[in-house]
Amino acid sequence: MRIIAIETSCDETSISLIEARSGMKNPQFKILKNLVASQIKIHKPFGGVVPSLAKREHLKNLPILFNKILKPKTYNLKPDLIAVTVGPGLEPALWTGINFAKELAKKWNKPLIGVSHLEGHLYSNLLKPNTYNSKLNILFPAIALIVSGGHTILLLMKNLINYKKLGETRDDAVGEAFDKVARILSLPYPGGPEIEKLAKTGNPEAIQLPRPMINQKNYDFSFSGLKTAVLYYLRDNKNIKIEDIAAGFQRAAFDVLISKTLRAAKEFKAKSILISGGVASNNYLRNYLKLRIKLSSASSRSSPKLKIDLLIPPKKFCQDNAAMIAAAAYIDYLQKKEHRLIARGNLTL
Ligand code: KG4
Ligand code: ZN
């Protein structure tokens, strides 16, 4: 089936056209088009996303992207299904996508379903860049970590559709902490990539920063104390290398994410770990996690061996995009699961 999906939950306008096949046992996707119009330049002078500007830009970008999707006319549109993100996100931004999708559904007389942005991130793990994936790449049970600007959630997945939240952040999301620390260091928005770049030349062990909640038995997270620790460190110390702060903060944040993820994987005897969301595009996280899994699988009598698959989507599917919304829409459609077609800023998993 052919799906057109629309994503406008934050500061990226995205429309995708994908083909989906094979049903729940082995959902497969072929991405025909995945267009993203970034608004970074618009929001940069304000140091963060301005909802009214995001709405204005989505309204401007949606028809432009849609016309590009239609061309060349080799794709015999109409699609079989239209999908749109209904939340979580900025409500004025979400509404632009919902209203646009409603018009398309009316014009083509095709079904329209509302999709959770978080399930989009979760199912981005099913996407391959160009062709159909051959067999289901996820072994269950799986531990899934969603790390974005608004969320930090750890899930236990029994299979593709049965999952349970093990924990989440109690205050700032990890991406939000990157953005706030970047602001403290006078780096531009969005902060995540800036911190990653700076950290490359810093020493992650030069300064000691806290690893909040790392030793607590639960699977919740907290990042606002780590951000405040950076603030106090800067206030109380002179001759600081800002690269060391970036590297130290990044390592501290990832130590907590990785420790809890690996502990959950051991406790629930997971066969795979899935990471998704904007922060998952961070190379240091991708490599550090691989290393920690390797060290853990080699490890000793004291803790059980971890033999596990690691899945991280290509970077373009970690950041907000409509292809992941189309993938989630296919799973929802097969299950006859629907979200109401209204913007829900606080929608959760
Ligand atoms: O998933 P996403 O594109 O949007 C939301 O759903 O929030 O994630 C955006 C977040 C921002 O906080 C951004 O700073 C962070 O992901 N991010 C990164 C990197 N690239 C984006 N954080 C750390 N390192 C990166 N390379
Ligand atoms: Zn997102």
Coordinates of C-alpha atoms and ligand atoms in Angstrom, one line a residue:
M1 CA 0.0 0.0 0.0
R2 CA 1.1 3.5 -0.7
I3 CA 1.1 6.0 2.2
I4 CA 1.6 9.8 2.2
A5 CA 2.6 11.0 5.6
I6 CA 2.9 14.5 7.0
E7 CA 4.9 15.7 10.0
T8 CA 4.7 19.2 11.4
S9 CA 5.1 18.7 15.2
C10 CA 8.0 21.0 15.8
D11 CA 10.4 22.9 13.5
E12 CA 10.7 20.5 10.5
T13 CA 8.1 20.3 7.8
S14 CA 8.2 16.9 6.2
I15 CA 6.2 14.9 3.7
S16 CA 7.0 11.4 2.7
L17 CA 5.6 9.0 0.1
I18 CA 6.3 5.3 0.9
E19 CA 5.3 1.9 -0.1
A20 CA 4.5 -0.6 2.7
R21 CA 3.9 -4.3 2.4
S22 CA 3.8 -7.7 4.1
G23 CA 1.7 -7.1 7.2
M24 CA 2.4 -7.3 10.9
K25 CA 4.8 -10.3 10.8
N26 CA 7.3 -8.5 8.7
P27 CA 6.3 -4.9 7.8
Q28 CA 8.5 -3.7 5.0
F29 CA 8.9 -0.2 3.6
K30 CA 10.3 1.4 0.5
I31 CA 10.8 5.1 0.7
L32 CA 9.9 6.7 -2.6
K33 CA 10.3 10.3 -1.3
N34 CA 11.2 11.8 2.0
L35 CA 11.3 15.6 1.9
V36 CA 12.2 17.7 4.9
A37 CA 12.2 21.5 5.1
S38 CA 14.2 22.6 8.1
Q39 CA 13.4 25.9 9.9
I40 CA 16.7 26.1 11.8
K41 CA 17.6 29.4 10.1
I42 CA 14.3 31.0 11.1
H43 CA 14.5 30.0 14.8
K44 CA 18.3 30.5 15.2
P45 CA 18.2 34.2 16.1
F46 CA 15.7 33.4 18.9
G47 CA 17.8 30.6 20.4
G48 CA 14.9 28.1 20.2
V49 CA 11.7 27.2 18.4
V50 CA 9.1 30.0 18.3
P51 CA 5.7 28.3 17.9
S52 CA 4.0 31.1 15.9
L53 CA 6.9 31.2 13.5
A54 CA 6.9 27.4 13.2
K55 CA 3.2 27.5 12.3
R56 CA 3.8 30.2 9.7
E57 CA 6.7 28.2 8.1
H58 CA 4.7 25.0 8.0
L59 CA 1.9 26.8 6.2
K60 CA 4.4 28.1 3.7
N61 CA 6.3 24.8 3.3
L62 CA 3.6 22.2 3.1
P63 CA 2.3 23.1 -0.4
I64 CA 5.9 23.5 -1.7
L65 CA 6.9 20.0 -0.4
F66 CA 3.6 18.6 -1.6
N67 CA 4.2 19.8 -5.2
K68 CA 7.7 18.3 -5.1
I69 CA 6.2 15.0 -4.0
L70 CA 3.8 15.0 -7.0
K71 CA 6.7 15.6 -9.4
P72 CA 7.7 13.7 -11.5
K73 CA 4.3 12.3 -12.2
T74 CA 5.7 8.8 -12.4
Y75 CA 4.0 8.1 -9.1
N76 CA 0.4 7.4 -9.9
L77 CA -0.9 9.3 -6.9
K78 CA -3.6 8.7 -5.2
P79 CA -2.1 7.0 -2.2
D80 CA -4.1 4.3 -0.3
L81 CA -3.7 6.0 3.0
I82 CA -2.9 9.5 4.3
A83 CA -1.2 9.8 7.7
V84 CA -0.4 12.8 9.9
T85 CA 1.3 13.5 13.3
V86 CA -1.3 14.5 15.9
G87 CA 1.1 14.8 18.9
P88 CA 3.1 15.3 21.0
G89 CA 4.5 18.6 19.8
L90 CA 3.6 22.3 19.4
E91 CA -0.2 22.4 18.9
P92 CA -0.3 25.4 16.5
A93 CA 2.3 23.5 14.4
L94 CA 0.5 20.2 14.6
W95 CA -2.8 21.8 13.4
T96 CA -1.2 22.9 10.2
G97 CA -0.3 19.4 9.3
I98 CA -3.7 18.0 10.4
N99 CA -5.7 20.5 8.4
F100 CA -3.5 20.0 5.3
A101 CA -3.9 16.2 5.6
K102 CA -7.7 16.6 6.0
E103 CA -7.9 18.5 2.8
L104 CA -5.9 15.9 1.0
A105 CA -8.1 13.1 2.3
K106 CA -11.2 14.9 1.2
K107 CA -9.8 15.7 -2.2
W108 CA -8.7 12.1 -2.8
N109 CA -11.5 10.5 -0.8
K110 CA -8.9 8.3 1.0
P111 CA -8.7 7.3 4.6
L112 CA -6.7 9.5 7.0
I113 CA -5.2 8.4 10.2
G114 CA -3.6 10.3 13.1
V115 CA -0.2 9.0 14.3
S116 CA 1.9 9.5 17.4
H117 CA 5.2 11.2 16.8
L118 CA 6.8 9.0 19.5
E119 CA 5.6 5.8 17.7
G120 CA 7.1 7.4 14.6
H121 CA 10.5 7.6 16.3
L122 CA 10.0 4.0 17.7
Y123 CA 9.2 2.5 14.3
S124 CA 11.9 4.5 12.5
N125 CA 14.0 1.5 13.4
L126 CA 12.2 -0.4 10.6
L127 CA 13.3 2.0 7.9
K128 CA 16.1 1.4 5.4
P129 CA 17.3 4.2 3.1
N130 CA 16.4 2.9 -0.4
T131 CA 14.9 -0.5 -0.9
Y132 CA 12.6 -2.8 1.0
N133 CA 14.1 -4.3 4.2
S134 CA 14.1 -8.1 3.7
K135 CA 13.3 -9.6 7.0
L136 CA 12.2 -8.1 10.3
N137 CA 15.4 -6.8 11.8
I138 CA 14.2 -6.6 15.4
L139 CA 14.7 -9.6 17.7
F140 CA 12.4 -9.6 20.7
P141 CA 12.2 -8.9 23.6
A142 CA 13.8 -5.6 22.8
I143 CA 14.7 -2.5 24.8
A144 CA 13.9 0.7 23.0
L145 CA 15.3 4.1 24.0
I146 CA 13.7 7.2 22.5
V147 CA 15.9 10.3 22.9
S148 CA 14.7 13.6 21.5
G149 CA 14.2 17.2 22.3
G150 CA 11.0 16.6 24.2
H151 CA 11.4 13.0 25.4
T152 CA 13.6 10.4 27.1
I153 CA 11.8 7.2 27.3
L154 CA 12.9 3.6 27.9
L155 CA 10.5 0.8 26.7
L156 CA 10.4 -2.9 26.9
M157 CA 9.0 -4.4 23.7
K158 CA 7.6 -7.9 23.8
N159 CA 6.9 -7.7 20.1
L160 CA 6.3 -4.9 17.6
I161 CA 3.1 -3.7 19.1
N162 CA 3.2 -4.8 22.8
Y163 CA 5.4 -2.5 24.7
K164 CA 5.6 -1.2 28.2
K165 CA 7.2 2.0 29.5
L166 CA 10.0 1.2 31.9
G167 CA 10.9 4.7 32.7
E168 CA 11.3 8.3 31.4
T169 CA 12.7 11.6 32.3
R170 CA 11.3 13.3 35.4
D171 CA 12.4 16.8 34.2
D172 CA 14.3 17.8 31.1
A173 CA 14.6 15.5 28.1
V174 CA 18.2 14.7 27.1
G175 CA 18.0 16.7 23.9
E176 CA 16.5 19.6 25.9
A177 CA 19.5 19.4 28.2
F178 CA 21.9 19.6 25.2
D179 CA 20.1 22.6 24.0
K180 CA 20.1 24.3 27.4
V181 CA 23.8 23.6 28.0
A182 CA 24.6 24.9 24.5
R183 CA 22.8 28.1 25.5
I184 CA 24.8 28.4 28.7
L185 CA 28.0 28.0 26.6
S186 CA 26.7 30.7 24.1
L187 CA 26.4 28.1 21.3
P188 CA 23.7 28.5 18.6
Y189 CA 20.4 26.6 18.5
P190 CA 20.0 23.6 18.0
G191 CA 22.5 22.8 20.7
G192 CA 22.9 19.1 20.3
P193 CA 25.1 19.1 17.1
E194 CA 27.1 22.1 18.4
I195 CA 28.0 20.3 21.7
E196 CA 28.9 17.2 19.7
K197 CA 31.2 19.2 17.4
L198 CA 32.9 21.0 20.3
A199 CA 33.2 17.8 22.4
K200 CA 35.4 16.2 19.7
T201 CA 38.4 18.3 20.8
G202 CA 37.6 18.2 24.5
N203 CA 38.6 15.8 27.3
P204 CA 35.5 14.1 28.7
E205 CA 37.4 13.3 31.9
A206 CA 38.8 16.8 32.6
I207 CA 35.9 17.9 34.8
Q208 CA 33.8 15.8 37.1
L209 CA 30.0 16.2 36.4
P210 CA 27.2 14.2 38.1
R211 CA 25.5 11.2 36.6
P212 CA 22.0 11.8 38.0
M213 CA 20.0 8.7 39.0
I214 CA 22.6 6.4 37.5
N215 CA 22.6 4.1 40.6
Q216 CA 18.9 4.1 41.2
K217 CA 17.2 0.8 40.6
N218 CA 14.4 2.4 38.6
Y219 CA 14.5 3.3 34.8
D220 CA 13.7 7.0 35.2
F221 CA 16.1 9.8 34.2
S222 CA 16.8 13.3 35.3
F223 CA 18.9 15.8 33.3
S224 CA 18.1 19.2 34.8
G225 CA 20.6 18.8 37.7
L226 CA 23.3 17.9 35.2
K227 CA 22.6 21.2 33.3
T228 CA 22.7 23.1 36.6
A229 CA 26.0 21.5 37.5
V230 CA 27.5 22.8 34.2
L231 CA 26.2 26.3 35.1
Y232 CA 27.7 26.2 38.6
Y233 CA 31.0 24.8 37.3
L234 CA 31.3 27.8 34.9
R235 CA 30.4 30.2 37.7
D236 CA 33.0 28.8 40.2
N237 CA 36.0 28.1 37.9
K238 CA 38.3 30.1 35.8
N239 CA 40.4 29.3 32.7
I240 CA 38.0 26.6 31.6
K241 CA 38.2 25.0 28.2
I242 CA 34.7 25.0 26.9
E243 CA 35.5 21.9 24.8
D244 CA 36.1 20.0 28.1
I245 CA 32.7 21.1 29.4
A246 CA 31.0 20.0 26.2
A247 CA 32.8 16.6 26.3
G248 CA 32.3 16.1 30.0
F249 CA 28.6 17.0 29.8
Q250 CA 28.0 14.7 26.8
R251 CA 29.8 11.8 28.5
A252 CA 27.9 12.3 31.7
A253 CA 24.5 12.4 29.9
F254 CA 25.3 9.3 27.8
D255 CA 26.8 7.3 30.7
V256 CA 23.4 7.5 32.4
L257 CA 21.4 6.7 29.2
I258 CA 23.7 3.7 28.4
S259 CA 23.9 2.3 31.9
K260 CA 20.2 2.2 32.4
T261 CA 19.6 0.8 28.9
L262 CA 22.1 -2.0 29.4
R263 CA 20.8 -2.8 32.8
A264 CA 17.3 -3.0 31.4
A265 CA 18.6 -5.2 28.6
K266 CA 20.2 -7.6 31.1
E267 CA 17.2 -7.6 33.5
F268 CA 14.7 -8.4 30.7
K269 CA 17.0 -10.7 28.7
A270 CA 16.6 -8.5 25.7
K271 CA 17.8 -9.7 22.3
S272 CA 18.1 -6.3 20.8
I273 CA 18.4 -2.6 21.7
L274 CA 16.8 0.1 19.6
I275 CA 17.7 3.7 19.8
S276 CA 15.8 6.5 18.0
G277 CA 15.1 10.3 18.1
G278 CA 17.2 13.3 17.3
V279 CA 19.8 12.7 19.9
A280 CA 20.4 9.2 18.4
S281 CA 22.1 11.0 15.5
N282 CA 25.0 11.8 17.8
N283 CA 28.1 9.9 16.6
Y284 CA 29.6 9.8 20.0
L285 CA 26.5 8.1 21.4
R286 CA 26.4 5.7 18.5
N287 CA 30.0 4.6 19.0
Y288 CA 30.1 4.8 22.8
L289 CA 27.0 2.5 23.0
K290 CA 28.6 0.0 20.6
L291 CA 31.7 0.0 22.7
R292 CA 29.8 -0.4 26.0
I293 CA 27.9 -3.3 24.6
K294 CA 31.1 -4.9 23.4
L295 CA 32.7 -4.4 26.8
S296 CA 29.6 -5.8 28.5
S297 CA 29.5 -8.9 26.3
A298 CA 33.1 -9.6 27.1
S299 CA 32.5 -9.0 30.8
S300 CA 33.2 -11.3 33.6
R301 CA 31.8 -13.6 36.3
S302 CA 30.4 -10.7 38.3
S303 CA 27.7 -9.7 35.7
P304 CA 26.0 -11.8 33.1
K305 CA 27.2 -11.7 29.5
L306 CA 25.2 -9.5 27.1
K307 CA 24.8 -10.8 23.6
I308 CA 22.6 -8.3 21.8
D309 CA 21.8 -6.7 18.5
L310 CA 22.1 -2.9 18.4
L311 CA 19.8 -1.0 16.0
I312 CA 20.1 2.7 15.3
P313 CA 18.3 4.2 12.2
P314 CA 20.3 6.1 9.6
K315 CA 20.7 9.7 10.9
K316 CA 18.1 11.2 8.6
F317 CA 15.5 8.9 10.2
C318 CA 16.6 9.9 13.7
Q319 CA 15.8 13.5 13.2
D320 CA 12.1 14.4 12.7
N321 CA 10.8 13.2 9.3
A322 CA 7.6 12.0 7.8
A323 CA 8.9 8.6 6.6
M324 CA 8.8 7.4 10.3
I325 CA 5.3 8.7 10.5
A326 CA 4.3 6.6 7.5
A327 CA 5.9 3.5 9.0
A328 CA 4.0 4.0 12.3
A329 CA 0.8 4.7 10.2
Y330 CA 1.2 1.3 8.5
I331 CA 1.5 -0.5 11.9
D332 CA -1.5 1.4 13.3
Y333 CA -3.5 0.8 10.2
L334 CA -2.9 -3.0 10.3
Q335 CA -4.0 -3.0 13.9
K336 CA -7.0 -0.7 13.3
K337 CA -5.6 1.7 15.8
E338 CA -6.3 5.3 15.4
H339 CA -5.6 8.6 17.1
R340 CA -8.2 11.3 17.0
L341 CA -7.6 13.9 14.4
I342 CA -6.9 16.8 16.8
A343 CA -3.6 18.3 17.9
R344 CA -2.5 16.8 21.2
G345 CA 0.6 18.6 22.5
N346 CA 1.1 16.2 25.4
L347 CA 0.2 12.9 23.8
T348 CA 2.3 10.1 25.4
L349 CA 3.1 6.5 24.7
Ligands
KG4_1 O1 13.7 14.0 17.4 P1 14.0 15.4 17.2 O2 14.5 15.8 15.8 O3 12.8 16.3 17.6 C1 12.0 16.1 18.7 O4 11.1 15.2 18.6 O5 12.3 16.7 19.7 O6 15.2 15.8 18.3 C2 15.6 17.1 18.4 C3 16.6 17.1 19.5 C4 17.2 18.5 19.9 O7 17.1 18.7 21.3 C5 18.6 18.5 19.4 O8 19.5 19.3 20.1 C6 18.9 17.0 19.6 O9 17.8 16.3 19.2 N1 20.0 16.6 18.7 C7 21.2 16.2 19.2 C8 22.0 16.0 18.0 N2 21.3 16.2 16.9 C9 20.1 16.6 17.3 N3 21.7 16.0 20.4 C10 22.9 15.5 20.6 N4 23.8 15.3 19.6 C11 23.4 15.5 18.3 N5 24.2 15.3 17.3
ZN2 ZN 11.0 14.0 17.2

